């Protein structure tokens, strides 16, 4: 399988021929008609960077000097240096995985409790679904602020500030006496939690490039994918011993633990020399330049629409599975976990087998096509075209749809971020904001016809999936860019 260097644990954060990923020569926009980037130099393979040291300094935790990528036939790191590299790489991977797992934890632990919250706060289902919309909207808007902040002040300080506020907001959600106050506190929780989402992606862009970045996103999907598997299970079990407020107490504890881990082990990855010194005007100019890149915008919107398909399932499935098909909260949790396993498994197939063998655009296109087919099948089943469909065929359709997300989500992020080394924080903010805003719009639409039909969910999924394919084809135009990107893309 083609690779861009030695193993991630063995490579140090050093320039390659004077154009390493920490320099301005990385992925500049070329002179082509489409503004496509020049061929990337390869993978940085860094783990962490001390902000006070030059960029050629070894990652934190490595006792040896930086080591270049292993040449064919040459020995790699040996002894204590190799063990330290592997240990540091695993630690940083787990920290970033924890940050990307925070959104599904915040959402999915709460899902089995939605009917209970509706009864407890004496509010209609559409109003309680707005607690999900508020959290999504907060995460979307917060990323627009945190992303440029991280490009200016580094990744570590904005992340720690956001985590502290997230913990406080989550604790307050446990005390909310009305649906309106819960919606407001969920908005604040989302605004603060945005720091973990956007900075985790920016850190990956700081450290990796090309095919290796796509592989790392798939690795993060494996780690963060554990969250949607265990979160509904934990939420269902919490509801056995307490009410829905106990779920927010558990989330508060998770936030405290993750804040401490970030403070102790996640080092700064953006050297001072690479930070932007401008203010709001400079940040807006940077984002405007990113949006002017048609291909970047195409991947951004396609990824956001795919996320809307996913979130239509997330917001509607508790009512579809439990209210329409009569499943218990525990059964819903098990089905949700099974779907998450499918997403993780396909994500690992993407990272381990497909990336490097096939063009990312081909894999992405295939994933979007499967999503469209699964969404259409769900629409036909929920409208009764095949007769009265039971829980099993509907669950099978949702499983296929969720699994295909393992091909769409990591590859849209990787393709977009490979064009934006100079402003990874701002680019990550735009990617996250578009996804969460589109998801927030889709969320209330799935409940527009009430709790007794799954048709609105399927309609939203079909419309968003078809629109994602259209954006991919019309804006990204992958056939025009075949063979012009690095790592066999």
Short mmCIF file of C-alpha atoms in Angstrom, two decimals:
data_model
loop_
_atom_site.label_atom_id
_atom_site.label_comp_id
_atom_site.label_asym_id
_atom_site.label_seq_id
_atom_site.Cartn_x
_atom_site.Cartn_y
_atom_site.Cartn_z
CA UNK A 1 0.00 0.00 0.00
CA UNK A 2 1.43 3.44 -0.85
CA UNK A 3 2.51 5.44 2.14
CA UNK A 4 3.87 8.93 2.61
CA UNK A 5 6.62 7.99 5.03
CA UNK A 6 7.41 5.79 7.99
CA UNK A 7 4.93 4.93 10.71
CA UNK A 8 3.28 7.79 12.58
CA UNK A 9 5.05 6.80 15.77
CA UNK A 10 8.46 6.92 14.13
CA UNK A 11 8.27 10.13 12.14
CA UNK A 12 9.30 13.45 13.70
CA UNK A 13 7.93 16.89 12.88
CA UNK A 14 10.67 18.06 10.52
CA UNK A 15 10.61 19.84 7.16
CA UNK A 16 11.17 17.86 3.98
CA UNK A 17 13.52 19.67 1.63
CA UNK A 18 12.66 22.97 3.25
CA UNK A 19 8.93 22.67 2.64
CA UNK A 20 7.68 20.83 5.70
CA UNK A 21 4.13 21.13 6.88
CA UNK A 22 4.98 23.92 9.25
CA UNK A 23 6.15 26.21 6.45
CA UNK A 24 4.30 28.55 4.14
CA UNK A 25 5.22 26.40 1.16
CA UNK A 26 2.72 23.78 2.18
CA UNK A 27 -0.25 23.26 -0.14
CA UNK A 28 -0.31 26.68 -1.71
CA UNK A 29 -2.97 27.26 -4.29
CA UNK A 30 -1.62 26.57 -7.72
CA UNK A 31 -2.17 28.53 -10.91
CA UNK A 32 -4.71 26.11 -12.36
CA UNK A 33 -8.07 27.25 -13.50
CA UNK A 34 -9.73 25.66 -10.53
CA UNK A 35 -7.25 26.93 -7.99
CA UNK A 36 -6.24 23.38 -7.12
CA UNK A 37 -3.37 23.06 -4.66
CA UNK A 38 0.02 21.96 -5.77
CA UNK A 39 1.01 18.42 -4.93
CA UNK A 40 1.62 18.11 -1.18
CA UNK A 41 5.07 17.04 -0.11
CA UNK A 42 3.92 14.19 2.09
CA UNK A 43 3.11 13.53 5.71
CA UNK A 44 4.52 15.42 8.65
CA UNK A 45 3.87 12.60 11.06
CA UNK A 46 4.22 14.88 14.06
CA UNK A 47 2.76 14.16 17.45
CA UNK A 48 3.12 17.43 19.34
CA UNK A 49 5.16 20.61 19.18
CA UNK A 50 6.53 22.70 22.02
CA UNK A 51 5.34 26.27 21.35
CA UNK A 52 8.55 27.80 22.63
CA UNK A 53 10.83 25.69 20.45
CA UNK A 54 11.63 25.71 16.73
CA UNK A 55 9.47 23.48 14.63
CA UNK A 56 12.26 21.00 14.07
CA UNK A 57 12.18 20.07 17.75
CA UNK A 58 11.15 16.52 18.52
CA UNK A 59 7.63 15.93 19.80
CA UNK A 60 7.04 16.16 23.52
CA UNK A 61 7.87 12.89 25.19
CA UNK A 62 10.59 11.85 22.75
CA UNK A 63 14.04 11.62 24.39
CA UNK A 64 15.92 11.48 21.09
CA UNK A 65 16.56 14.08 18.39
CA UNK A 66 14.19 14.29 15.42
CA UNK A 67 14.46 11.37 13.04
CA UNK A 68 13.57 11.70 9.34
CA UNK A 69 11.18 9.30 7.67
CA UNK A 70 12.58 5.84 7.36
CA UNK A 71 14.11 5.10 3.98
CA UNK A 72 13.53 1.71 2.40
CA UNK A 73 15.83 -0.81 4.01
CA UNK A 74 16.99 1.57 6.71
CA UNK A 75 16.48 0.81 10.41
CA UNK A 76 13.85 2.80 12.26
CA UNK A 77 13.85 4.08 15.81
CA UNK A 78 15.02 1.47 18.27
CA UNK A 79 14.93 0.91 21.99
CA UNK A 80 13.62 3.63 24.32
CA UNK A 81 13.12 6.17 21.52
CA UNK A 82 10.76 3.88 19.59
CA UNK A 83 8.79 3.02 22.75
CA UNK A 84 8.51 6.69 23.69
CA UNK A 85 7.36 7.60 20.17
CA UNK A 86 4.68 4.92 20.17
CA UNK A 87 3.54 5.90 23.65
CA UNK A 88 3.33 9.60 22.77
CA UNK A 89 1.57 8.94 19.48
CA UNK A 90 -1.02 6.74 21.15
CA UNK A 91 -1.58 9.30 23.90
CA UNK A 92 -2.16 12.18 21.49
CA UNK A 93 -4.43 9.99 19.38
CA UNK A 94 -6.52 9.12 22.43
CA UNK A 95 -6.74 12.77 23.49
CA UNK A 96 -7.89 13.88 20.02
CA UNK A 97 -10.28 10.94 19.92
CA UNK A 98 -11.73 12.05 23.24
CA UNK A 99 -12.28 15.56 21.92
CA UNK A 100 -14.06 14.32 18.80
CA UNK A 101 -16.10 11.93 20.97
CA UNK A 102 -17.49 14.79 23.06
CA UNK A 103 -20.28 15.80 20.60
CA UNK A 104 -21.71 12.28 20.25
CA UNK A 105 -21.50 11.87 24.01
CA UNK A 106 -23.40 15.13 24.52
CA UNK A 107 -26.04 14.10 21.98
CA UNK A 108 -26.40 10.35 22.22
CA UNK A 109 -26.47 9.81 25.98
CA UNK A 110 -29.44 12.15 25.95
CA UNK A 111 -31.35 10.42 23.13
CA UNK A 112 -33.03 7.62 25.15
CA UNK A 113 -34.29 10.29 27.55
CA UNK A 114 -36.09 12.45 24.97
CA UNK A 115 -39.54 10.92 25.58
CA UNK A 116 -38.95 11.16 29.36
CA UNK A 117 -37.89 14.82 29.06
CA UNK A 118 -41.06 15.50 27.07
CA UNK A 119 -43.17 14.14 29.93
CA UNK A 120 -41.08 15.65 32.73
CA UNK A 121 -41.12 19.21 31.38
CA UNK A 122 -44.66 18.96 29.94
CA UNK A 123 -43.50 20.07 26.51
CA UNK A 124 -44.30 18.77 23.01
CA UNK A 125 -41.81 16.54 21.22
CA UNK A 126 -40.97 19.26 18.68
CA UNK A 127 -39.95 21.61 21.52
CA UNK A 128 -37.75 18.99 23.18
CA UNK A 129 -36.09 18.27 19.84
CA UNK A 130 -35.05 21.93 19.89
CA UNK A 131 -32.70 21.03 22.75
CA UNK A 132 -30.75 19.06 20.16
CA UNK A 133 -31.04 21.88 17.64
CA UNK A 134 -29.78 24.43 20.19
CA UNK A 135 -26.76 22.31 21.03
CA UNK A 136 -25.95 21.85 17.34
CA UNK A 137 -26.39 25.54 16.58
CA UNK A 138 -24.13 26.43 19.51
CA UNK A 139 -21.44 24.07 18.28
CA UNK A 140 -21.73 25.55 14.80
CA UNK A 141 -21.49 29.21 15.87
CA UNK A 142 -18.83 28.50 18.48
CA UNK A 143 -16.54 27.02 15.87
CA UNK A 144 -16.60 30.26 13.88
CA UNK A 145 -15.13 31.99 16.93
CA UNK A 146 -12.80 29.31 18.25
CA UNK A 147 -11.29 28.37 14.88
CA UNK A 148 -9.77 31.79 14.12
CA UNK A 149 -8.81 32.16 17.81
CA UNK A 150 -6.78 28.96 17.57
CA UNK A 151 -5.01 30.24 14.43
CA UNK A 152 -4.02 33.38 16.33
CA UNK A 153 -3.30 32.19 19.90
CA UNK A 154 -2.54 28.53 19.34
CA UNK A 155 -4.63 25.45 19.96
CA UNK A 156 -4.15 24.85 23.68
CA UNK A 157 -5.50 27.99 25.43
CA UNK A 158 -8.81 28.31 23.51
CA UNK A 159 -9.37 24.59 23.96
CA UNK A 160 -8.92 24.67 27.73
CA UNK A 161 -11.17 27.73 28.07
CA UNK A 162 -13.90 26.07 26.03
CA UNK A 163 -13.69 22.85 28.04
CA UNK A 164 -14.11 24.69 31.35
CA UNK A 165 -17.21 26.53 30.11
CA UNK A 166 -18.58 23.26 28.71
CA UNK A 167 -18.34 21.63 32.13
CA UNK A 168 -20.18 24.51 33.79
CA UNK A 169 -22.93 24.64 31.14
CA UNK A 170 -23.50 20.88 31.31
CA UNK A 171 -23.83 21.01 35.10
CA UNK A 172 -26.44 23.77 34.74
CA UNK A 173 -28.43 21.65 32.22
CA UNK A 174 -28.99 19.10 35.00
CA UNK A 175 -30.84 21.79 36.99
CA UNK A 176 -33.00 23.26 34.21
CA UNK A 177 -36.62 23.52 35.47
CA UNK A 178 -38.26 24.28 32.09
CA UNK A 179 -37.84 23.32 28.46
CA UNK A 180 -36.97 26.92 27.55
CA UNK A 181 -34.13 27.09 30.07
CA UNK A 182 -32.87 23.67 29.00
CA UNK A 183 -32.76 24.88 25.41
CA UNK A 184 -30.78 27.95 26.48
CA UNK A 185 -28.26 25.96 28.53
CA UNK A 186 -27.87 23.42 25.71
CA UNK A 187 -27.01 26.34 23.41
CA UNK A 188 -24.30 27.43 25.84
CA UNK A 189 -23.08 23.85 26.13
CA UNK A 190 -22.76 23.69 22.35
CA UNK A 191 -20.96 27.02 22.11
CA UNK A 192 -18.34 25.85 24.60
CA UNK A 193 -18.09 22.30 23.27
CA UNK A 194 -17.23 23.68 19.83
CA UNK A 195 -13.65 24.19 21.02
CA UNK A 196 -13.00 20.46 21.21
CA UNK A 197 -14.46 19.78 17.77
CA UNK A 198 -12.72 22.47 15.76
CA UNK A 199 -9.34 22.30 17.50
CA UNK A 200 -9.11 18.52 17.26
CA UNK A 201 -9.43 18.79 13.46
CA UNK A 202 -6.96 21.67 13.35
CA UNK A 203 -4.42 19.67 15.37
CA UNK A 204 -4.72 16.79 12.91
CA UNK A 205 -4.05 19.24 10.07
CA UNK A 206 -1.05 20.63 11.97
CA UNK A 207 0.46 17.18 12.26
CA UNK A 208 -0.54 15.25 9.14
CA UNK A 209 -0.87 15.65 5.41
CA UNK A 210 -2.05 13.84 2.31
CA UNK A 211 -3.15 10.22 2.50
CA UNK A 212 -1.90 9.94 6.07
CA UNK A 213 -4.35 12.62 7.17
CA UNK A 214 -7.26 10.64 5.72
CA UNK A 215 -6.01 7.56 7.56
CA UNK A 216 -5.76 9.47 10.82
CA UNK A 217 -9.32 10.76 10.45
CA UNK A 218 -10.41 7.13 10.07
CA UNK A 219 -8.46 6.27 13.23
CA UNK A 220 -10.22 9.07 15.08
CA UNK A 221 -13.51 7.69 13.81
CA UNK A 222 -12.64 4.37 15.44
CA UNK A 223 -11.92 6.02 18.79
CA UNK A 224 -14.70 8.58 18.75
CA UNK A 225 -17.05 5.96 17.32
CA UNK A 226 -16.98 4.16 20.65
CA UNK A 227 -18.92 7.11 22.08
CA UNK A 228 -22.13 6.65 20.06
CA UNK A 229 -22.02 2.93 20.85
CA UNK A 230 -21.72 3.25 24.60
CA UNK A 231 -23.48 6.62 25.05
CA UNK A 232 -27.08 5.44 24.47
CA UNK A 233 -26.31 2.29 26.46
CA UNK A 234 -25.05 4.41 29.35
CA UNK A 235 -28.02 6.76 28.96
CA UNK A 236 -30.44 3.86 29.03
CA UNK A 237 -28.83 2.42 32.15
CA UNK A 238 -28.77 5.81 33.86
CA UNK A 239 -32.51 6.07 33.27
CA UNK A 240 -32.96 2.80 35.15
CA UNK A 241 -31.60 4.32 38.37
CA UNK A 242 -32.42 8.01 38.03
CA UNK A 243 -34.17 10.48 35.74
CA UNK A 244 -32.87 12.34 32.69
CA UNK A 245 -31.04 14.90 34.84
CA UNK A 246 -28.61 12.21 35.93
CA UNK A 247 -27.41 11.97 32.31
CA UNK A 248 -26.14 15.55 32.48
CA UNK A 249 -24.43 14.79 35.78
CA UNK A 250 -22.54 11.96 34.07
CA UNK A 251 -21.66 14.25 31.14
CA UNK A 252 -20.31 16.81 33.61
CA UNK A 253 -17.97 14.19 35.02
CA UNK A 254 -16.81 13.23 31.52
CA UNK A 255 -16.12 16.88 30.72
CA UNK A 256 -14.05 17.34 33.88
CA UNK A 257 -11.98 14.24 33.13
CA UNK A 258 -11.33 15.29 29.52
CA UNK A 259 -10.38 18.82 30.60
CA UNK A 260 -7.76 17.42 32.97
CA UNK A 261 -6.39 15.11 30.27
CA UNK A 262 -6.09 17.98 27.78
CA UNK A 263 -4.39 20.21 30.37
CA UNK A 264 -1.82 17.57 31.26
CA UNK A 265 -1.05 15.79 27.99
CA UNK A 266 -2.04 17.74 24.88
CA UNK A 267 0.89 19.96 23.90
CA UNK A 268 0.72 22.95 21.58
CA UNK A 269 0.89 21.98 17.88
CA UNK A 270 0.91 25.41 16.23
CA UNK A 271 4.31 27.16 16.61
CA UNK A 272 4.23 30.93 17.25
CA UNK A 273 5.86 31.59 13.89
CA UNK A 274 2.88 30.04 12.09
CA UNK A 275 0.15 31.92 13.94
CA UNK A 276 -1.93 34.70 12.42
CA UNK A 277 -1.48 38.09 14.04
CA UNK A 278 -4.52 39.85 12.57
CA UNK A 279 -7.80 40.54 14.28
CA UNK A 280 -11.41 39.94 13.29
CA UNK A 281 -10.93 41.58 9.89
CA UNK A 282 -8.05 39.26 9.05
CA UNK A 283 -10.04 36.22 10.19
CA UNK A 284 -13.00 37.21 8.02
CA UNK A 285 -10.69 37.79 5.07
CA UNK A 286 -9.21 34.33 5.55
CA UNK A 287 -12.63 32.69 5.66
CA UNK A 288 -13.74 34.62 2.60
CA UNK A 289 -10.69 33.33 0.75
CA UNK A 290 -11.47 29.77 1.78
CA UNK A 291 -15.07 30.05 0.63
CA UNK A 292 -13.87 31.46 -2.71
CA UNK A 293 -12.17 28.11 -3.34
CA UNK A 294 -14.92 26.29 -5.23
CA UNK A 295 -13.53 22.83 -4.53
CA UNK A 296 -13.13 23.45 -0.78
CA UNK A 297 -16.67 24.82 -0.64
CA UNK A 298 -17.95 21.79 -2.51
CA UNK A 299 -16.45 19.36 -0.02
CA UNK A 300 -17.64 21.53 2.86
CA UNK A 301 -21.28 21.61 1.70
CA UNK A 302 -21.31 17.94 0.66
CA UNK A 303 -19.98 16.96 4.07
CA UNK A 304 -22.52 19.19 5.80
CA UNK A 305 -25.40 17.65 3.87
CA UNK A 306 -24.16 14.14 4.65
CA UNK A 307 -24.05 15.13 8.31
CA UNK A 308 -27.64 16.37 8.01
CA UNK A 309 -28.64 12.88 6.84
CA UNK A 310 -26.92 11.46 9.89
CA UNK A 311 -28.49 13.96 12.27
CA UNK A 312 -31.95 13.44 10.83
CA UNK A 313 -31.52 9.84 11.98
CA UNK A 314 -30.12 10.89 15.36
CA UNK A 315 -32.93 13.30 16.18
CA UNK A 316 -35.80 11.17 14.84
CA UNK A 317 -34.74 7.62 15.72
CA UNK A 318 -35.68 7.76 19.44
CA UNK A 319 -39.30 8.48 18.48
CA UNK A 320 -39.33 6.27 15.38
CA UNK A 321 -37.91 3.22 17.15
CA UNK A 322 -39.60 3.67 20.53
CA UNK A 323 -42.91 5.40 19.79
CA UNK A 324 -43.77 4.04 16.33
CA UNK A 325 -42.28 0.54 16.58
CA UNK A 326 -42.71 0.11 20.36
CA UNK A 327 -39.10 -0.69 21.29
CA UNK A 328 -37.82 -0.07 24.82
CA UNK A 329 -35.08 2.49 25.58
CA UNK A 330 -32.66 -0.42 26.03
CA UNK A 331 -33.58 -1.92 22.64
CA UNK A 332 -33.18 1.47 21.01
CA UNK A 333 -29.76 1.82 22.63
CA UNK A 334 -28.68 -1.59 21.31
CA UNK A 335 -29.84 -0.78 17.77
CA UNK A 336 -28.13 2.61 17.91
CA UNK A 337 -24.92 0.95 19.08
CA UNK A 338 -25.12 -1.62 16.26
CA UNK A 339 -25.43 1.17 13.70
CA UNK A 340 -22.43 2.90 15.22
CA UNK A 341 -20.43 -0.32 14.94
CA UNK A 342 -21.25 -0.35 11.23
CA UNK A 343 -20.01 3.22 10.86
CA UNK A 344 -16.78 2.40 12.71
CA UNK A 345 -16.14 -0.79 10.76
CA UNK A 346 -16.58 0.90 7.39
CA UNK A 347 -14.46 3.83 8.58
CA UNK A 348 -11.64 1.40 9.37
CA UNK A 349 -12.03 -0.29 6.00
CA UNK A 350 -11.71 3.18 4.51
CA UNK A 351 -8.53 4.00 6.44
CA UNK A 352 -6.82 0.60 6.35
CA UNK A 353 -7.77 -0.81 2.96
CA UNK A 354 -9.20 1.81 0.61
CA UNK A 355 -7.11 4.93 1.25
CA UNK A 356 -3.94 4.67 -0.78
CA UNK A 357 -5.41 2.04 -3.09
CA UNK A 358 -8.22 4.12 -4.56
CA UNK A 359 -8.80 7.81 -5.11
CA UNK A 360 -10.46 9.48 -2.13
CA UNK A 361 -12.92 11.01 -4.57
CA UNK A 362 -13.93 7.55 -5.84
CA UNK A 363 -14.41 6.22 -2.31
CA UNK A 364 -16.34 9.35 -1.32
CA UNK A 365 -18.55 9.12 -4.40
CA UNK A 366 -19.32 5.48 -3.68
CA UNK A 367 -20.20 6.28 -0.07
CA UNK A 368 -22.57 9.08 -1.10
CA UNK A 369 -24.25 6.80 -3.65
CA UNK A 370 -24.90 4.15 -0.98
CA UNK A 371 -26.35 6.81 1.32
CA UNK A 372 -28.75 7.92 -1.41
CA UNK A 373 -29.89 4.34 -2.08
CA UNK A 374 -30.40 3.62 1.64
CA UNK A 375 -32.36 6.85 2.13
CA UNK A 376 -34.61 6.07 -0.86
CA UNK A 377 -35.23 2.56 0.49
CA UNK A 378 -36.22 4.00 3.87
CA UNK A 379 -38.61 6.43 2.18
CA UNK A 380 -40.28 3.62 0.26
CA UNK A 381 -40.64 1.53 3.43
CA UNK A 382 -42.01 4.35 5.59
CA UNK A 383 -44.55 5.40 2.95
CA UNK A 384 -45.88 1.84 2.71
CA UNK A 385 -44.82 1.08 -0.87
CA UNK A 386 -43.67 -2.37 0.29
CA UNK A 387 -46.60 -2.81 2.63
CA UNK A 388 -46.42 -2.34 6.36
CA UNK A 389 -42.70 -2.46 7.19
CA UNK A 390 -41.68 -3.68 10.62
CA UNK A 391 -38.76 -2.68 12.79
CA UNK A 392 -36.32 -5.17 11.26
CA UNK A 393 -36.29 -3.86 7.64
CA UNK A 394 -36.28 -0.24 8.80
CA UNK A 395 -33.40 -0.98 11.17
CA UNK A 396 -31.53 -2.69 8.31
CA UNK A 397 -31.94 0.37 6.11
CA UNK A 398 -30.68 2.64 8.88
CA UNK A 399 -27.71 0.32 9.41
CA UNK A 400 -26.67 0.58 5.75
CA UNK A 401 -27.13 4.35 5.80
CA UNK A 402 -25.07 4.80 8.97
CA UNK A 403 -22.32 2.45 7.76
CA UNK A 404 -21.87 4.42 4.53
CA UNK A 405 -21.11 7.50 6.63
CA UNK A 406 -17.75 5.83 7.34
CA UNK A 407 -16.82 6.52 3.72
CA UNK A 408 -18.27 10.02 3.45
CA UNK A 409 -17.33 11.81 6.65
CA UNK A 410 -13.53 11.26 6.95
CA UNK A 411 -12.92 11.77 3.24
CA UNK A 412 -14.80 15.06 2.90
CA UNK A 413 -12.82 16.44 5.86
CA UNK A 414 -9.49 15.20 4.51
CA UNK A 415 -10.06 16.48 0.98
CA UNK A 416 -11.12 19.91 2.22
CA UNK A 417 -8.36 20.33 4.81
CA UNK A 418 -5.62 19.27 2.41
CA UNK A 419 -6.21 22.57 0.62
CA UNK A 420 -5.86 24.76 3.72
CA UNK A 421 -2.61 24.22 5.62
CA UNK A 422 -2.17 27.98 6.03
CA UNK A 423 -5.43 28.37 7.98
CA UNK A 424 -6.34 25.00 9.45
CA UNK A 425 -8.28 26.49 12.36
CA UNK A 426 -10.46 28.70 10.19
CA UNK A 427 -11.00 25.91 7.66
CA UNK A 428 -11.93 23.49 10.42
CA UNK A 429 -14.37 26.08 11.79
CA UNK A 430 -16.08 26.44 8.42
CA UNK A 431 -16.33 22.67 8.00
CA UNK A 432 -17.79 22.20 11.45
CA UNK A 433 -20.09 25.21 11.28
CA UNK A 434 -21.62 24.19 7.97
CA UNK A 435 -22.20 20.64 9.22
CA UNK A 436 -23.81 21.66 12.47
CA UNK A 437 -25.90 24.45 10.98
CA UNK A 438 -27.30 22.19 8.26
CA UNK A 439 -27.88 19.50 10.87
CA UNK A 440 -29.62 22.01 13.13
CA UNK A 441 -31.97 22.95 10.30
CA UNK A 442 -32.73 19.31 9.53
CA UNK A 443 -33.44 18.39 13.16
CA UNK A 444 -36.86 20.04 13.67
CA UNK A 445 -38.02 19.08 10.16
CA UNK A 446 -38.04 15.36 11.01
CA UNK A 447 -40.74 15.96 13.64
CA UNK A 448 -42.87 18.33 11.62
CA UNK A 449 -45.64 15.74 11.10
CA UNK A 450 -45.71 14.59 14.72
CA UNK A 451 -44.53 11.46 16.48
CA UNK A 452 -46.63 8.90 14.60
CA UNK A 453 -44.83 8.77 11.25
CA UNK A 454 -41.24 8.28 10.07
CA UNK A 455 -41.89 9.73 6.61
CA UNK A 456 -40.46 13.22 7.40
CA UNK A 457 -37.19 11.63 8.56
CA UNK A 458 -36.87 9.68 5.31
CA UNK A 459 -37.80 12.70 3.16
CA UNK A 460 -35.15 14.88 4.85
CA UNK A 461 -32.56 12.13 4.38
CA UNK A 462 -33.32 11.68 0.67
CA UNK A 463 -33.27 15.42 -0.07
CA UNK A 464 -30.00 16.00 1.80
CA UNK A 465 -28.30 12.92 0.32
CA UNK A 466 -29.20 13.86 -3.26
CA UNK A 467 -28.07 17.45 -2.62
CA UNK A 468 -24.74 16.17 -1.25
CA UNK A 469 -24.12 14.20 -4.44
CA UNK A 470 -25.01 17.25 -6.54
CA UNK A 471 -22.55 19.47 -4.66
CA UNK A 472 -19.83 16.84 -4.97
CA UNK A 473 -20.29 16.54 -8.72
CA UNK A 474 -20.96 20.19 -9.61
CA UNK A 475 -18.49 21.94 -7.29
CA UNK A 476 -15.70 19.46 -6.63
CA UNK A 477 -15.73 18.05 -10.20
CA UNK A 478 -13.51 15.11 -9.27
CA UNK A 479 -13.05 13.97 -12.87
CA UNK A 480 -11.19 17.22 -13.61
CA UNK A 481 -8.77 16.70 -10.77
CA UNK A 482 -7.91 13.02 -11.20
CA UNK A 483 -4.19 12.38 -10.87
CA UNK A 484 -3.37 15.92 -9.71
CA UNK A 485 -3.30 15.31 -5.96
CA UNK A 486 -0.70 13.63 -3.77
CA UNK A 487 -0.61 10.12 -2.39
CA UNK A 488 -2.46 8.56 -5.30
CA UNK A 489 -5.51 10.80 -4.88
#
